[in-house]
C-alpha positions as a Markdown table, in Angstrom:
| # | Residue | x | y | z |
|---|---|---|---|---|
| 1 | Gly | 45.7 | 82.6 | 146.1 |
| 2 | Val | 48.3 | 84.5 | 144.4 |
| 3 | Glu | 49.5 | 82.7 | 141.0 |
| 4 | Ile | 53.3 | 82.9 | 140.2 |
| 5 | Asp | 53.7 | 83.2 | 136.4 |
| 6 | Asp | 57.3 | 82.9 | 134.3 |
| 7 | Thr | 56.9 | 86.3 | 132.2 |
| 8 | Ala | 59.6 | 85.0 | 129.6 |
| 9 | Thr | 57.3 | 81.8 | 128.7 |
| 10 | Gly | 54.0 | 82.6 | 130.2 |
| 11 | Gln | 53.8 | 79.3 | 132.0 |
| 12 | Arg | 52.5 | 78.7 | 135.7 |
| 13 | Thr | 55.5 | 78.2 | 137.9 |
| 14 | Gly | 53.8 | 78.3 | 141.6 |
| 15 | Ser | 51.4 | 79.8 | 143.8 |
| 16 | Ile | 51.0 | 81.2 | 147.1 |
| 17 | Leu | 48.1 | 80.0 | 149.1 |
| 18 | Leu | 46.1 | 82.7 | 151.2 |
| 19 | Gly | 42.8 | 80.7 | 151.8 |
| 20 | Glu | 39.6 | 81.7 | 150.3 |
| 21 | Tyr | 40.4 | 84.8 | 148.8 |
| 22 | Gly | 43.2 | 86.6 | 147.1 |
| 23 | Gly | 45.7 | 89.0 | 147.8 |
| 24 | Thr | 45.1 | 92.7 | 147.0 |
| 25 | Glu | 48.2 | 94.6 | 146.9 |
| 26 | Ile | 51.9 | 93.6 | 147.5 |
| 27 | Leu | 54.7 | 95.0 | 149.1 |
| 28 | Met | 58.1 | 93.8 | 149.0 |
| 29 | Thr | 61.1 | 94.3 | 151.3 |
| 30 | Pro | 64.0 | 96.6 | 150.2 |
| 31 | Asp | 66.1 | 93.7 | 150.1 |
| 32 | Gly | 63.7 | 91.4 | 148.3 |
| 33 | Ser | 63.4 | 88.3 | 150.7 |
| 34 | Arg | 60.2 | 88.9 | 152.2 |
| 35 | Ala | 56.5 | 90.4 | 150.4 |
| 36 | Tyr | 53.5 | 91.2 | 152.5 |
| 37 | Val | 50.2 | 90.8 | 151.0 |
| 38 | Ser | 47.2 | 92.4 | 152.1 |
| 39 | Gln | 43.6 | 90.7 | 151.9 |
| 40 | Met | 40.7 | 92.9 | 151.9 |
| 41 | Glu | 37.9 | 90.0 | 152.2 |
| 42 | Thr | 39.6 | 89.2 | 155.7 |
| 43 | Ala | 41.5 | 92.4 | 156.9 |
| 44 | Arg | 44.6 | 90.2 | 156.9 |
| 45 | Val | 48.1 | 90.7 | 155.9 |
| 46 | Tyr | 50.6 | 87.6 | 154.8 |
| 47 | Glu | 54.3 | 87.9 | 155.2 |
| 48 | Val | 55.5 | 85.8 | 152.8 |
| 49 | Asp | 59.4 | 84.1 | 152.0 |
| 50 | Ala | 59.8 | 85.3 | 148.6 |
| 51 | Ala | 62.3 | 82.4 | 147.9 |
| 52 | Thr | 60.1 | 79.6 | 148.9 |
| 53 | Arg | 57.0 | 81.1 | 148.4 |
| 54 | Glu | 55.7 | 80.1 | 151.8 |
| 55 | Val | 53.3 | 81.9 | 154.2 |
| 56 | Leu | 55.7 | 82.9 | 157.2 |
| 57 | Arg | 52.9 | 84.6 | 159.2 |
| 58 | Thr | 49.7 | 86.2 | 159.1 |
| 59 | Phe | 48.7 | 89.3 | 160.8 |
| 60 | Asp | 45.1 | 90.6 | 161.7 |
| 61 | Thr | 44.8 | 94.3 | 161.0 |
| 62 | Asp | 41.7 | 94.8 | 163.5 |
| 63 | Ser | 40.1 | 96.7 | 160.7 |
| 64 | Gln | 37.9 | 96.5 | 157.5 |
| 65 | Trp | 39.0 | 95.7 | 154.0 |
| 66 | Ser | 42.4 | 96.4 | 154.4 |
| 67 | Lys | 44.6 | 97.4 | 151.0 |
| 68 | Ala | 47.3 | 99.7 | 150.9 |
| 69 | Leu | 51.1 | 98.9 | 152.7 |
| 70 | Ala | 54.1 | 100.8 | 153.3 |
| 71 | Leu | 57.0 | 99.9 | 155.8 |
| 72 | Ser | 58.8 | 102.2 | 157.9 |
| 73 | Pro | 62.5 | 103.2 | 156.9 |
| 74 | Asp | 64.0 | 101.0 | 159.4 |
| 75 | Gly | 61.8 | 98.0 | 157.9 |
| 76 | Ser | 60.5 | 97.5 | 161.7 |
| 77 | Thr | 56.8 | 99.0 | 161.4 |
| 78 | Leu | 53.9 | 97.8 | 158.7 |
| 79 | Tyr | 51.4 | 100.4 | 158.0 |
| 80 | Val | 48.2 | 99.2 | 156.7 |
| 81 | Ala | 45.4 | 101.6 | 154.8 |
| 82 | Asn | 41.9 | 100.3 | 155.6 |
| 83 | Trp | 39.8 | 101.3 | 153.0 |
| 84 | Thr | 36.1 | 101.1 | 154.6 |
| 85 | Ala | 37.1 | 101.7 | 158.3 |
| 86 | Gln | 39.1 | 105.1 | 157.2 |
| 87 | Asp | 41.9 | 104.0 | 159.5 |
| 88 | Ile | 45.7 | 103.2 | 159.4 |
| 89 | Ser | 46.6 | 99.9 | 161.1 |
| 90 | Val | 50.3 | 100.3 | 162.7 |
| 91 | Ile | 51.9 | 96.7 | 162.9 |
| 92 | Asp | 54.8 | 96.0 | 164.9 |
| 93 | Leu | 57.0 | 93.3 | 162.8 |
| 94 | Glu | 58.8 | 92.0 | 165.7 |
| 95 | Thr | 55.7 | 90.8 | 167.7 |
| 96 | Gly | 53.2 | 90.6 | 164.5 |
| 97 | Thr | 51.0 | 93.0 | 166.2 |
| 98 | Val | 48.7 | 95.8 | 165.8 |
| 99 | Thr | 50.2 | 98.8 | 168.2 |
| 100 | Arg | 47.9 | 101.3 | 167.5 |
| 101 | Lys | 45.1 | 102.6 | 164.9 |
| 102 | Leu | 45.6 | 106.5 | 163.2 |
| 103 | Ala | 42.3 | 108.2 | 161.9 |
| 104 | Ser | 43.1 | 108.7 | 158.0 |
| 105 | Val | 40.9 | 110.7 | 155.3 |
| 106 | Pro | 38.0 | 108.5 | 153.9 |
| 107 | Ala | 39.2 | 105.6 | 151.3 |
| 108 | Pro | 42.8 | 105.5 | 152.3 |
| 109 | Arg | 44.2 | 104.4 | 148.6 |
| 110 | Ser | 47.8 | 104.8 | 149.0 |
| 111 | Leu | 50.5 | 105.1 | 151.9 |
| 112 | Tyr | 54.0 | 106.8 | 151.8 |
| 113 | Ala | 56.4 | 106.6 | 154.9 |
| 114 | Thr | 59.0 | 109.6 | 154.6 |
| 115 | Pro | 62.4 | 108.6 | 154.9 |
| 116 | Asp | 63.0 | 110.5 | 158.2 |
| 117 | Gly | 60.4 | 108.3 | 159.8 |
| 118 | Glu | 58.5 | 111.4 | 161.2 |
| 119 | Asp | 55.4 | 111.4 | 158.9 |
| 120 | Leu | 53.0 | 109.1 | 156.9 |
| 121 | Asp | 51.5 | 110.6 | 153.9 |
| 122 | Val | 48.1 | 108.9 | 153.0 |
| 123 | Ala | 46.1 | 109.5 | 149.9 |
| 124 | Gly | 42.5 | 110.0 | 150.0 |
| 125 | Phe | 40.5 | 108.3 | 147.1 |
| 126 | Glu | 37.2 | 109.3 | 148.1 |
| 127 | Gly | 37.8 | 113.3 | 148.6 |
| 128 | Gly | 41.1 | 113.8 | 146.7 |
| 129 | Glu | 42.9 | 114.9 | 149.6 |
| 130 | Ile | 46.8 | 114.2 | 150.8 |
| 131 | Gln | 47.0 | 113.7 | 154.2 |
| 132 | Lys | 50.0 | 114.0 | 156.5 |
| 133 | Ile | 50.1 | 112.2 | 159.6 |
| 134 | Ala | 52.3 | 113.1 | 162.4 |
| 135 | Leu | 53.6 | 109.5 | 163.6 |
| 136 | Asp | 54.9 | 110.8 | 166.8 |
| 137 | Thr | 51.3 | 112.3 | 168.1 |
| 138 | Gly | 49.2 | 110.3 | 165.5 |
| 139 | Leu | 47.4 | 113.3 | 164.4 |
| 140 | Gly | 46.9 | 113.8 | 160.9 |
| 141 | Arg | 46.2 | 117.0 | 158.8 |
| 142 | Val | 44.9 | 117.4 | 155.1 |
| 143 | Val | 47.8 | 119.5 | 153.1 |
| 144 | Phe | 46.0 | 119.1 | 150.0 |
| 145 | Asp | 42.4 | 118.9 | 148.8 |
| 146 | Asp | 41.7 | 118.8 | 144.9 |
| 147 | Gly | 38.4 | 117.5 | 145.2 |
| 148 | Gly | 39.1 | 114.5 | 143.0 |
| 149 | Ala | 40.4 | 111.0 | 143.8 |
| 150 | Ile | 43.9 | 110.6 | 144.6 |
| 151 | Ala | 44.7 | 106.8 | 143.6 |
| 152 | His | 48.7 | 106.6 | 144.4 |
| 153 | Leu | 51.6 | 108.1 | 145.9 |
| 154 | Ala | 55.4 | 107.8 | 144.9 |
| 155 | Gly | 58.0 | 109.4 | 146.7 |
| 156 | Asp | 61.5 | 110.9 | 145.7 |
| 157 | Glu | 63.8 | 110.7 | 148.7 |
| 158 | Lys | 66.6 | 112.9 | 147.4 |
| 159 | Arg | 64.6 | 115.4 | 145.8 |
| 160 | Gly | 62.0 | 115.6 | 148.8 |
| 161 | Val | 59.1 | 115.2 | 146.8 |
| 162 | Val | 56.1 | 113.0 | 146.6 |
| 163 | Tyr | 53.9 | 112.2 | 143.7 |
| 164 | Ala | 50.6 | 111.6 | 143.2 |
| 165 | Ser | 48.0 | 110.6 | 140.6 |
| 166 | Asp | 44.3 | 111.7 | 140.6 |
| 167 | Met | 42.4 | 108.9 | 138.7 |
| 168 | Ala | 39.2 | 111.4 | 138.5 |
| 169 | Leu | 40.9 | 114.5 | 137.0 |
| 170 | Gly | 44.0 | 112.6 | 135.3 |
| 171 | Val | 46.5 | 114.8 | 136.6 |
| 172 | Ile | 49.5 | 114.4 | 138.4 |
| 173 | Trp | 50.5 | 116.4 | 141.5 |
| 174 | Glu | 54.1 | 117.0 | 143.0 |
| 175 | Leu | 54.3 | 117.5 | 146.6 |
| 176 | Glu | 57.2 | 119.6 | 148.6 |
| 177 | Thr | 57.7 | 117.6 | 151.5 |
| 178 | Glu | 59.4 | 120.5 | 153.7 |
| 179 | Thr | 56.9 | 123.2 | 152.6 |
| 180 | Asp | 53.8 | 120.9 | 151.8 |
| 181 | Glu | 53.6 | 123.0 | 148.6 |
| 182 | Val | 51.4 | 121.4 | 145.6 |
| 183 | Thr | 52.2 | 122.2 | 142.1 |
| 184 | Gln | 50.8 | 119.9 | 138.9 |
| 185 | Leu | 53.4 | 118.1 | 137.2 |
| 186 | Ala | 51.5 | 116.8 | 134.3 |
| 187 | Thr | 48.2 | 115.8 | 132.7 |
| 188 | Thr | 47.7 | 112.3 | 131.8 |
| 189 | Asp | 45.3 | 109.9 | 129.9 |
| 190 | Gln | 41.9 | 109.0 | 131.4 |
| 191 | Lys | 41.8 | 107.3 | 134.9 |
| 192 | Pro | 45.5 | 107.4 | 136.0 |
| 193 | Asn | 46.2 | 105.1 | 139.0 |
| 194 | Thr | 49.4 | 103.3 | 139.7 |
| 195 | Ile | 52.8 | 105.1 | 139.4 |
| 196 | Asp | 56.4 | 104.3 | 140.2 |
| 197 | Leu | 59.5 | 106.3 | 139.7 |
| 198 | Ser | 63.0 | 105.2 | 137.9 |
| 199 | Pro | 65.9 | 104.6 | 140.4 |
| 200 | Asp | 67.6 | 107.8 | 139.1 |
| 201 | Gly | 64.1 | 109.8 | 139.9 |
| 202 | Ala | 64.1 | 111.4 | 136.5 |
| 203 | Val | 61.0 | 109.6 | 134.6 |
| 204 | Leu | 57.6 | 108.8 | 136.5 |
| 205 | Phe | 55.6 | 106.0 | 135.0 |
| 206 | Val | 51.8 | 106.3 | 135.1 |
| 207 | Ala | 49.5 | 103.3 | 134.3 |
| 208 | Cys | 46.2 | 105.0 | 133.3 |
| 209 | Arg | 43.1 | 103.0 | 132.9 |
| 210 | Gly | 41.5 | 104.7 | 130.1 |
| 211 | Ala | 37.7 | 105.7 | 129.6 |
| 212 | Asn | 35.2 | 103.6 | 131.9 |
| 213 | Asn | 32.6 | 101.1 | 130.4 |
| 214 | Ala | 29.1 | 103.3 | 130.5 |
| 215 | Val | 27.6 | 100.8 | 132.0 |
| 216 | Asn | 29.8 | 99.0 | 134.3 |
| 217 | Phe | 33.5 | 100.3 | 135.2 |
| 218 | Asn | 34.1 | 96.6 | 135.6 |
| 219 | Leu | 33.6 | 96.0 | 132.0 |
| 220 | Pro | 36.0 | 96.7 | 129.4 |
| 221 | Gly | 35.6 | 100.1 | 128.4 |
| 222 | Pro | 35.7 | 102.0 | 125.0 |
| 223 | Glu | 39.7 | 102.8 | 125.1 |
| 224 | Trp | 42.8 | 100.6 | 125.6 |
| 225 | Gly | 44.5 | 101.4 | 129.0 |
| 226 | Thr | 48.0 | 103.3 | 128.7 |
| 227 | Val | 51.4 | 103.8 | 130.4 |
| 228 | Leu | 52.9 | 107.5 | 130.0 |
| 229 | Leu | 56.5 | 108.1 | 130.6 |
| 230 | Ile | 56.9 | 111.6 | 132.2 |
| 231 | Asp | 60.1 | 113.6 | 132.7 |
| 232 | Thr | 60.3 | 114.5 | 136.2 |
| 233 | Glu | 62.1 | 117.8 | 135.5 |
| 234 | Ser | 60.1 | 119.2 | 133.0 |
| 235 | Gly | 56.7 | 117.4 | 133.2 |
| 236 | Glu | 56.9 | 116.7 | 129.9 |
| 237 | Pro | 55.8 | 113.2 | 128.1 |
| 238 | Leu | 58.7 | 111.2 | 126.9 |
| 239 | Asp | 57.1 | 108.0 | 125.7 |
| 240 | Ala | 53.6 | 106.0 | 125.7 |
| 241 | Ile | 52.7 | 102.8 | 125.5 |
| 242 | Ile | 49.6 | 101.4 | 124.7 |
| 243 | Gly | 48.1 | 98.6 | 127.0 |
| 244 | Gly | 45.3 | 96.5 | 127.2 |
| 245 | Asn | 41.8 | 96.3 | 129.2 |
| 246 | Gln | 42.5 | 98.5 | 132.4 |
| 247 | Val | 46.2 | 98.9 | 132.6 |
| 248 | Thr | 46.5 | 99.1 | 136.5 |
| 249 | Gly | 49.2 | 97.2 | 138.6 |
| 250 | Leu | 52.8 | 98.8 | 137.6 |
| 251 | Asp | 56.3 | 98.4 | 138.7 |
| 252 | Val | 59.8 | 99.3 | 137.5 |
| 253 | Ser | 62.9 | 97.2 | 138.4 |
| 254 | Arg | 65.4 | 97.9 | 140.9 |
| 255 | Glu | 68.0 | 98.8 | 137.9 |
| 256 | Gly | 65.6 | 100.6 | 136.2 |
| 257 | Asp | 65.5 | 98.6 | 132.9 |
| 258 | Thr | 62.6 | 96.8 | 133.2 |
| 259 | Leu | 58.8 | 97.7 | 132.9 |
| 260 | Val | 55.8 | 95.4 | 133.8 |
| 261 | Phe | 52.4 | 96.4 | 134.1 |
| 262 | Ser | 49.2 | 94.2 | 134.1 |
| 263 | Asp | 46.0 | 94.5 | 132.2 |
| 264 | Val | 43.8 | 93.8 | 135.0 |
| 265 | Leu | 40.3 | 92.9 | 132.9 |
| 266 | Asp | 42.5 | 90.8 | 130.3 |
| 267 | Asp | 44.6 | 88.8 | 133.2 |
| 268 | Arg | 47.9 | 89.6 | 131.9 |
| 269 | Val | 51.0 | 91.1 | 132.5 |
| 270 | Arg | 53.2 | 92.8 | 130.2 |
| 271 | Thr | 57.2 | 93.3 | 130.4 |
| 272 | Tyr | 59.2 | 96.0 | 128.5 |
| 273 | His | 62.7 | 97.0 | 128.2 |
| 274 | Val | 63.2 | 100.7 | 129.3 |
| 275 | Pro | 65.8 | 102.8 | 127.7 |
| 276 | Pro | 68.4 | 105.1 | 129.8 |
| 277 | Thr | 67.2 | 108.4 | 130.7 |
| 278 | Asp | 69.3 | 110.3 | 128.4 |
| 279 | Glu | 67.7 | 108.3 | 125.4 |
| 280 | Leu | 64.4 | 108.7 | 126.3 |
| 281 | Arg | 64.7 | 112.4 | 126.7 |
| 282 | Ala | 66.6 | 112.4 | 123.1 |
| 283 | Gly | 63.3 | 110.9 | 121.7 |
| 284 | Gly | 61.0 | 113.7 | 120.8 |
| 285 | Gly | 58.3 | 112.1 | 123.1 |
| 286 | Gly | 58.2 | 108.8 | 121.5 |
| 287 | Leu | 54.8 | 107.6 | 120.9 |
| 288 | His | 52.9 | 110.1 | 122.6 |
| 289 | Gly | 50.8 | 112.2 | 121.3 |
| 290 | Ala | 50.1 | 109.9 | 118.5 |
| 291 | His | 49.0 | 107.1 | 120.9 |
| 292 | Leu | 45.8 | 109.0 | 121.5 |
| 293 | Glu | 44.4 | 107.6 | 118.0 |
| 294 | Leu | 45.8 | 104.1 | 118.9 |
| 295 | Leu | 44.2 | 103.8 | 122.4 |
| 296 | Lys | 40.9 | 104.2 | 120.7 |
| 297 | Lys | 39.1 | 101.0 | 120.2 |
| 298 | Gln | 37.6 | 100.6 | 116.7 |
């Protein structure tokens, strides 16, 4: 299941039982009342009451290795990316049933439902594609292909852009949703994966796992993971945080004043206070640059 800890005390406060296996990814509804938790091994999604931590419903995706999740803008539909099946399950949340399957690029790693409800953007991890699926027809087209490994998508509704991290190339891309034009926003530390935007859209937070262990990427590598803060207007670094072994999970609070990220191989979650954007921009890059020596393990 999923264990719940108090971030202030580090004490376990409860758990969410999901059967024999744990959760893969978690998606919260905008109002914070529900959580949807995917489970790869069973190809299921659990709907959880955030207040009581009770599992309300269980959805079968009718697919394989279900991972990434996205909600439609009106909250009526759940999209589930199925890693090995190379498709997207479309679940009607009123009935809890799969209404159709959408063919995707190989190894769909992240999803972004556009605010107009017309398209679903898909991150292709195996080949480095960004795919756009038209939801009226169900047909997809690749609008970008860098040959790397697109790991995560984060959209800015106001500016009409989608940011994409490439774990293989160490790059953040910026996709203009109207024109499908893609430009490079910034380079990163090694293995960037999860990304998130500040509420004002001015700062992109990037979790970087660090260089892989030469024997097995599931073992601690020669570098500590990091979190980079990038100015979305200029692409310039605003700050850097040194994490633990393989920084992966990352989220910014709705108020924008709290950052949470996980050191996956250390089984640890950290919280940081985030200064206002103006203060970050006045900070001369913070620790960025100097952090390159600090991330190397002695």
